[in-house]
mmCIF file of C-alpha atoms in Angstrom:
data_model
loop_
_atom_site.group_PDB
_atom_site.id
_atom_site.type_symbol
_atom_site.label_atom_id
_atom_site.label_comp_id
_atom_site.label_asym_id
_atom_site.label_seq_id
_atom_site.Cartn_x
_atom_site.Cartn_y
_atom_site.Cartn_z
ATOM 1 C CA MET R 1 0.084 -0.297 0.100
ATOM 2 C CA MET R 2 1.651 3.534 -0.954
ATOM 3 C CA ARG R 3 0.764 6.801 1.080
ATOM 4 C CA THR R 4 1.975 9.647 -0.246
ATOM 5 C CA TRP R 5 2.002 12.670 2.660
ATOM 6 C CA PRO R 6 1.314 16.304 1.777
ATOM 7 C CA ASN R 7 3.454 19.197 2.819
ATOM 8 C CA GLU R 8 3.636 19.127 5.388
ATOM 9 C CA LYS R 9 32.424 -13.903 18.133
ATOM 10 C CA GLY R 10 32.125 -14.696 20.815
ATOM 11 C CA GLU R 11 29.921 -13.869 23.021
ATOM 12 C CA LYS R 12 31.347 -13.108 26.069
ATOM 13 C CA MET R 13 29.970 -11.332 29.864
ATOM 14 C CA TRP R 14 28.415 -8.736 29.163
ATOM 15 C CA LYS R 15 28.622 -5.420 31.391
ATOM 16 C CA VAL R 16 25.774 -3.393 32.665
ATOM 17 C CA LYS R 17 25.526 0.770 33.260
ATOM 18 C CA ASN R 18 22.114 1.942 34.542
ATOM 19 C CA TRP R 19 21.077 5.559 34.227
ATOM 20 C CA VAL R 20 17.773 7.076 33.972
ATOM 21 C CA PHE R 21 16.291 8.092 30.452
ATOM 22 C CA SER R 22 14.620 11.115 31.282
ATOM 23 C CA GLY R 23 12.282 11.211 28.483
ATOM 24 C CA LEU R 24 12.769 14.624 28.216
ATOM 25 C CA ALA R 25 13.915 13.721 24.508
ATOM 26 C CA LEU R 26 10.602 12.559 23.757
ATOM 27 C CA ALA R 27 9.012 16.009 24.244
ATOM 28 C CA SER R 28 10.324 17.493 21.042
ATOM 29 C CA MET R 29 9.814 14.270 19.210
ATOM 30 C CA ALA R 30 6.228 12.579 19.916
ATOM 31 C CA CYS R 31 3.579 13.291 22.696
ATOM 32 C CA VAL R 32 2.937 9.923 24.397
ATOM 33 C CA PRO R 33 1.034 9.220 27.951
ATOM 34 C CA THR R 34 3.529 9.516 31.261
ATOM 35 C CA SER R 35 5.325 6.356 32.233
ATOM 36 C CA SER R 36 8.462 4.898 34.447
ATOM 37 C CA PRO R 37 11.658 6.406 33.349
ATOM 38 C CA ALA R 38 12.848 3.131 31.788
ATOM 39 C CA ASP R 39 16.380 1.102 32.696
ATOM 40 C CA VAL R 40 19.069 1.235 29.960
ATOM 41 C CA GLN R 41 21.872 -0.211 29.630
ATOM 42 C CA THR R 42 24.948 -0.188 27.758
ATOM 43 C CA ARG R 43 26.203 -4.062 27.116
ATOM 44 C CA ASP R 44 29.099 -5.347 25.726
ATOM 45 C CA ILE R 45 29.232 -8.176 23.208
ATOM 46 C CA GLY R 46 32.589 -9.409 22.078
ATOM 47 C CA GLN R 47 34.387 -6.234 21.155
ATOM 48 C CA ARG R 48 31.472 -4.277 20.509
ATOM 49 C CA ARG R 49 28.343 -2.930 22.255
ATOM 50 C CA TYR R 50 24.515 -1.658 22.268
ATOM 51 C CA ILE R 51 22.111 0.092 24.492
ATOM 52 C CA LEU R 52 19.314 -1.735 25.281
ATOM 53 C CA LEU R 53 16.108 0.585 26.512
ATOM 54 C CA ASP R 54 14.203 -2.068 28.922
ATOM 55 C CA PRO R 55 10.751 -0.097 30.145
ATOM 56 C CA LYS R 56 10.017 -1.056 33.942
ATOM 57 C CA GLU R 57 6.218 -1.877 33.019
ATOM 58 C CA VAL R 58 7.913 -4.716 30.354
ATOM 59 C CA SER R 59 8.424 -8.404 32.244
ATOM 60 C CA GLY R 60 9.300 -11.278 30.772
ATOM 61 C CA PRO R 61 9.646 -12.090 26.949
ATOM 62 C CA ALA R 62 8.269 -9.281 24.941
ATOM 63 C CA PRO R 63 8.594 -8.166 20.976
ATOM 64 C CA LEU R 64 12.319 -6.576 20.844
ATOM 65 C CA VAL R 65 13.127 -3.989 18.376
ATOM 66 C CA LEU R 66 16.423 -3.742 17.124
ATOM 67 C CA ALA R 67 17.203 0.236 15.868
ATOM 68 C CA LEU R 68 19.999 1.229 13.595
ATOM 69 C CA HIS R 69 21.772 4.757 13.159
ATOM 70 C CA GLY R 70 22.242 6.118 10.014
ATOM 71 C CA GLY R 71 26.451 6.509 8.679
ATOM 72 C CA PHE R 72 28.324 8.147 11.146
ATOM 73 C CA GLY R 73 25.829 7.657 13.517
ATOM 74 C CA SER R 74 25.736 6.102 17.360
ATOM 75 C CA ALA R 75 23.693 3.883 19.214
ATOM 76 C CA GLU R 76 23.722 7.057 21.636
ATOM 77 C CA GLY R 77 22.832 9.745 19.120
ATOM 78 C CA LEU R 78 19.405 7.319 17.664
ATOM 79 C CA SER R 79 18.043 7.244 20.798
ATOM 80 C CA LYS R 80 17.702 10.886 20.907
ATOM 81 C CA SER R 81 16.330 11.417 17.416
ATOM 82 C CA LEU R 82 14.040 8.645 17.323
ATOM 83 C CA PRO R 83 13.388 8.230 20.570
ATOM 84 C CA LEU R 84 10.674 5.511 21.376
ATOM 85 C CA GLU R 85 10.352 4.910 25.238
ATOM 86 C CA GLY R 86 7.229 5.933 25.824
ATOM 87 C CA GLN R 87 5.828 3.614 22.848
ATOM 88 C CA ALA R 88 8.011 0.986 24.813
ATOM 89 C CA ALA R 89 6.913 1.563 27.954
ATOM 90 C CA GLN R 90 2.800 2.000 26.489
ATOM 91 C CA MET R 91 2.624 -1.036 23.878
ATOM 92 C CA GLY R 92 5.203 -3.547 25.505
ATOM 93 C CA PHE R 93 7.978 -3.660 24.068
ATOM 94 C CA ARG R 94 11.997 -3.608 24.641
ATOM 95 C CA VAL R 95 14.202 -1.782 21.834
ATOM 96 C CA ALA R 96 18.049 -2.256 21.161
ATOM 97 C CA TYR R 97 19.762 0.524 19.485
ATOM 98 C CA LEU R 98 22.839 -0.732 17.667
ATOM 99 C CA GLU R 99 25.752 0.473 17.019
ATOM 100 C CA GLY R 100 28.247 0.554 13.784
ATOM 101 C CA ILE R 101 31.564 0.190 13.519
ATOM 102 C CA GLY R 102 33.939 2.847 12.647
ATOM 103 C CA ALA R 103 37.714 4.088 12.024
ATOM 104 C CA GLY R 104 40.656 5.016 13.984
ATOM 105 C CA PRO R 105 42.314 2.718 16.785
ATOM 106 C CA ARG R 106 38.944 2.478 18.435
ATOM 107 C CA ARG R 107 36.886 1.968 15.748
ATOM 108 C CA ASP R 108 34.408 4.905 16.829
ATOM 109 C CA ARG R 109 34.991 7.444 14.423
ATOM 110 C CA ALA R 110 32.132 7.555 11.551
ATOM 111 C CA ARG R 111 30.630 4.330 12.649
ATOM 112 C CA THR R 112 28.639 2.930 9.448
ATOM 113 C CA TRP R 113 27.241 -1.019 9.074
ATOM 114 C CA ASN R 114 28.304 -3.446 6.007
ATOM 115 C CA ALA R 115 25.020 -3.135 4.110
ATOM 116 C CA GLY R 116 26.715 -4.520 0.754
ATOM 117 C CA ASP R 117 27.771 -2.038 -1.220
ATOM 118 C CA CYS R 118 27.384 0.515 1.397
ATOM 119 C CA CYS R 119 28.899 1.742 3.324
ATOM 120 C CA GLY R 120 32.161 3.489 4.671
ATOM 121 C CA PRO R 121 34.770 1.799 7.393
ATOM 122 C CA ALA R 122 32.724 -1.225 8.056
ATOM 123 C CA GLN R 123 31.992 -1.982 4.070
ATOM 124 C CA LYS R 124 36.006 -1.236 3.373
ATOM 125 C CA ARG R 125 36.319 -4.148 6.187
ATOM 126 C CA GLY R 126 34.098 -6.524 4.969
ATOM 127 C CA VAL R 127 33.006 -6.343 8.797
ATOM 128 C CA ASN R 128 30.182 -9.162 9.195
ATOM 129 C CA ASP R 129 27.252 -6.951 11.228
ATOM 130 C CA LEU R 130 24.899 -10.075 10.586
ATOM 131 C CA ARG R 131 26.480 -11.811 13.131
ATOM 132 C CA TYR R 132 26.473 -8.859 15.256
ATOM 133 C CA MET R 133 23.086 -8.604 15.216
ATOM 134 C CA LYS R 134 21.941 -12.391 15.837
ATOM 135 C CA GLY R 135 24.428 -11.992 18.626
ATOM 136 C CA VAL R 136 22.269 -9.217 20.532
ATOM 137 C CA ILE R 137 18.701 -10.892 19.409
ATOM 138 C CA ARG R 138 20.580 -14.280 20.946
ATOM 139 C CA GLN R 139 21.884 -13.021 23.933
ATOM 140 C CA LEU R 140 18.682 -11.336 25.089
ATOM 141 C CA GLN R 141 16.859 -14.908 23.790
ATOM 142 C CA ARG R 142 18.830 -16.950 26.590
ATOM 143 C CA GLU R 143 17.757 -14.017 29.249
ATOM 144 C CA GLY R 144 14.286 -14.991 28.384
ATOM 145 C CA LEU R 145 13.603 -11.298 27.059
ATOM 146 C CA VAL R 146 12.217 -11.963 23.812
ATOM 147 C CA SER R 147 8.780 -12.662 22.122
ATOM 148 C CA SER R 148 9.637 -10.988 18.425
ATOM 149 C CA VAL R 149 12.815 -9.914 16.714
ATOM 150 C CA ASN R 150 11.698 -6.419 14.791
ATOM 151 C CA LEU R 151 14.037 -3.526 12.711
ATOM 152 C CA VAL R 152 14.587 -0.226 12.114
ATOM 153 C CA GLY R 153 16.786 1.713 10.501
ATOM 154 C CA HIS R 154 17.887 5.170 9.138
ATOM 155 C CA SER R 155 20.108 5.486 6.051
ATOM 156 C CA ASN R 156 23.378 3.273 5.914
ATOM 157 C CA GLY R 157 21.379 1.373 9.153
ATOM 158 C CA GLY R 158 17.999 1.171 6.655
ATOM 159 C CA MET R 159 20.437 -0.693 4.026
ATOM 160 C CA MET R 160 21.377 -2.857 6.734
ATOM 161 C CA VAL R 161 17.742 -3.597 7.704
ATOM 162 C CA TYR R 162 17.308 -4.446 4.056
ATOM 163 C CA ARG R 163 20.424 -7.100 4.253
ATOM 164 C CA PHE R 164 19.276 -8.424 7.331
ATOM 165 C CA LEU R 165 15.731 -9.049 6.241
ATOM 166 C CA CYS R 166 17.145 -10.593 2.575
ATOM 167 C CA GLU R 167 20.797 -12.534 3.822
ATOM 168 C CA SER R 168 20.112 -13.317 7.791
ATOM 169 C CA GLN R 169 16.974 -16.061 7.339
ATOM 170 C CA PHE R 170 16.032 -14.723 10.649
ATOM 171 C CA PRO R 171 12.582 -14.580 11.379
ATOM 172 C CA VAL R 172 11.413 -10.987 11.591
ATOM 173 C CA ALA R 173 7.696 -9.870 12.139
ATOM 174 C CA SER R 174 8.181 -6.589 11.282
ATOM 175 C CA ALA R 175 10.741 -3.510 9.650
ATOM 176 C CA VAL R 176 10.776 -0.119 9.008
ATOM 177 C CA ILE R 177 13.151 1.292 6.257
ATOM 178 C CA ILE R 178 13.756 5.388 6.783
ATOM 179 C CA SER R 179 15.462 6.786 3.732
ATOM 180 C CA GLY R 180 17.400 3.073 2.801
ATOM 181 C CA SER R 181 18.380 1.385 -0.317
ATOM 182 C CA LYS R 182 18.828 -2.386 -1.043
ATOM 183 C CA MET R 183 22.547 -2.636 -1.800
ATOM 184 C CA VAL R 184 22.958 -6.580 -2.091
ATOM 185 C CA PRO R 185 21.655 -9.162 -4.555
ATOM 186 C CA GLY R 186 18.676 -10.927 -4.490
ATOM 187 C CA CYS R 187 16.043 -11.148 -1.927
ATOM 188 C CA ASP R 188 14.429 -14.212 0.469
ATOM 189 C CA LEU R 189 12.485 -13.381 3.038
ATOM 190 C CA PRO R 190 11.335 -15.782 5.909
ATOM 191 C CA ALA R 191 7.692 -16.099 6.738
ATOM 192 C CA ARG R 192 5.920 -12.835 4.636
ATOM 193 C CA THR R 193 7.859 -10.126 6.787
ATOM 194 C CA ARG R 194 5.907 -6.351 7.229
ATOM 195 C CA VAL R 195 7.729 -4.108 6.052
ATOM 196 C CA LEU R 196 7.334 -0.324 6.363
ATOM 197 C CA LEU R 197 9.729 1.755 3.703
ATOM 198 C CA ILE R 198 9.550 5.456 4.248
ATOM 199 C CA HIS R 199 11.139 8.265 2.156
ATOM 200 C CA GLY R 200 11.660 12.179 1.438
ATOM 201 C CA SER R 201 10.946 12.810 -2.433
ATOM 202 C CA LYS R 202 13.613 15.213 -1.803
ATOM 203 C CA ASP R 203 15.951 13.356 -0.537
ATOM 204 C CA ARG R 204 19.572 13.631 -2.397
ATOM 205 C CA ASN R 205 21.570 11.402 -0.283
ATOM 206 C CA VAL R 206 19.686 8.665 -1.015
ATOM 207 C CA PRO R 207 17.911 9.865 -3.742
ATOM 208 C CA LEU R 208 14.415 7.853 -4.695
ATOM 209 C CA SER R 209 15.523 7.539 -8.516
ATOM 210 C CA GLY R 210 18.725 5.766 -7.470
ATOM 211 C CA GLY R 211 21.941 6.511 -8.445
ATOM 212 C CA ARG R 212 25.116 8.419 -7.263
ATOM 213 C CA GLY R 213 24.009 9.991 -3.955
ATOM 214 C CA GLN R 214 25.760 13.406 -2.329
ATOM 215 C CA GLY R 215 26.321 12.015 0.571
ATOM 216 C CA PRO R 216 29.851 11.204 1.928
ATOM 217 C CA SER R 217 29.877 7.646 0.722
ATOM 218 C CA ARG R 218 29.198 8.668 -2.736
ATOM 219 C CA ALA R 219 27.726 5.143 -3.277
ATOM 220 C CA VAL R 220 25.636 4.349 -6.311
ATOM 221 C CA TYR R 221 21.650 3.286 -4.755
ATOM 222 C CA THR R 222 18.917 0.959 -6.047
ATOM 223 C CA SER R 223 16.287 3.360 -6.595
ATOM 224 C CA PHE R 224 13.534 3.315 -4.139
ATOM 225 C CA ARG R 225 11.112 1.596 -6.638
ATOM 226 C CA ASN R 226 13.222 -1.282 -7.523
ATOM 227 C CA SER R 227 14.221 -1.824 -4.024
ATOM 228 C CA ALA R 228 10.574 -2.238 -2.654
ATOM 229 C CA ASP R 229 10.117 -4.135 -6.104
ATOM 230 C CA GLN R 230 12.359 -6.455 -5.158
ATOM 231 C CA LEU R 231 11.242 -7.198 -1.160
ATOM 232 C CA LYS R 232 7.968 -7.653 -2.628
ATOM 233 C CA ARG R 233 9.375 -10.508 -4.830
ATOM 234 C CA GLY R 234 10.960 -11.827 -1.886
ATOM 235 C CA GLY R 235 7.516 -12.128 -0.073
ATOM 236 C CA ALA R 236 7.434 -9.363 1.894
ATOM 237 C CA LEU R 237 3.570 -7.621 3.210
ATOM 238 C CA LEU R 238 4.869 -4.086 2.255
ATOM 239 C CA GLU R 239 3.496 -0.167 3.277
ATOM 240 C CA GLU R 240 5.161 2.622 1.326
ATOM 241 C CA GLU R 241 5.100 6.178 2.552
ATOM 242 C CA LEU R 242 6.803 9.029 0.401
ATOM 243 C CA LEU R 243 7.172 12.151 2.160
ATOM 244 C CA SER R 244 6.740 15.261 -0.486
ATOM 245 C CA GLU R 245 8.981 17.706 1.434
ATOM 246 C CA ALA R 246 11.455 15.751 3.117
ATOM 247 C CA GLY R 247 14.660 15.486 2.650
ATOM 248 C CA HIS R 248 17.100 12.671 3.846
ATOM 249 C CA ARG R 249 17.468 13.263 7.584
ATOM 250 C CA LEU R 250 15.595 11.653 10.366
ATOM 251 C CA GLY R 251 14.435 15.673 11.741
ATOM 252 C CA GLU R 252 13.103 16.547 7.993
ATOM 253 C CA ILE R 253 11.254 13.159 8.103
ATOM 254 C CA ASN R 254 9.610 13.590 11.412
ATOM 255 C CA ALA R 255 8.673 17.395 10.537
ATOM 256 C CA VAL R 256 6.602 16.308 7.418
ATOM 257 C CA LEU R 257 4.957 13.300 10.026
ATOM 258 C CA ARG R 258 4.292 16.520 12.582
ATOM 259 C CA GLY R 259 6.167 14.714 14.966
ATOM 260 C CA LYS R 260 4.960 11.712 14.960
ATOM 261 C CA LEU R 261 8.071 9.508 13.405
ATOM 262 C CA PRO R 262 8.197 7.548 17.043
ATOM 263 C CA GLN R 263 4.480 6.577 16.673
ATOM 264 C CA ARG R 264 4.206 5.975 13.074
ATOM 265 C CA VAL R 265 7.604 3.194 13.399
ATOM 266 C CA ALA R 266 5.549 1.562 17.033
ATOM 267 C CA THR R 267 2.458 1.760 15.986
ATOM 268 C CA PHE R 268 2.905 -0.034 12.218
ATOM 269 C CA MET R 269 4.627 -2.556 14.352
ATOM 270 C CA PHE R 270 2.553 -3.446 17.152
ATOM 271 C CA GLY R 271 -1.095 -1.400 16.140
ATOM 272 C CA GLY R 272 -3.111 0.876 18.401
#
């Protein structure tokens, strides 16, 4: 279904650092019912890490959302630009904000994902991000925290969601891809996964029509239409949302959605 909006390896012992996730960041992005502060944990898995948002209202197995930042982003940055705390508490799910591999001695600069033909340090080094994502899921499954797996990614993170859907053979209940492009050949989705594609018509980094973008990667992207059609052929239950006045950034997407991008993501996945 198409909607066009008008202008407007090994796993090691993990360590946990707890702090209060204030929820004030939500105010600029979404209006949701007040809830208790979530437990937010920074966890290590092998040589990598992720941030787990675990609402106090949620106990036992629950849906898990893996959230992937864009190129040069971070887990912490995405937790602020796509805050899902209120929705997670209200709808009963957990969020794992994942983190890509970067450049430099600590691999913490210009973090990216190896999404196939893009992007940056992760793609050049041939980083196995599929293994990292599966490792996070399995770690939380062993703790009895996961009832289903759902994905959301922006830009290079959205491209990584495409790759996970098409190559991992891992059961995924739903996925939201924002400003992304499919950068791997072929696609074989398990069990007719529900997928929402959100893209701005004024996106110059990952153009709707495909081709070379104006972003730092200078990659040549698969068009929105071709990416969507490959998902359909792979068995996806697809919904498309083209935003006529939006560019590439999450802030632009959210502005056209009148501050309701977090709600749009959560309601697509879980209803309500």
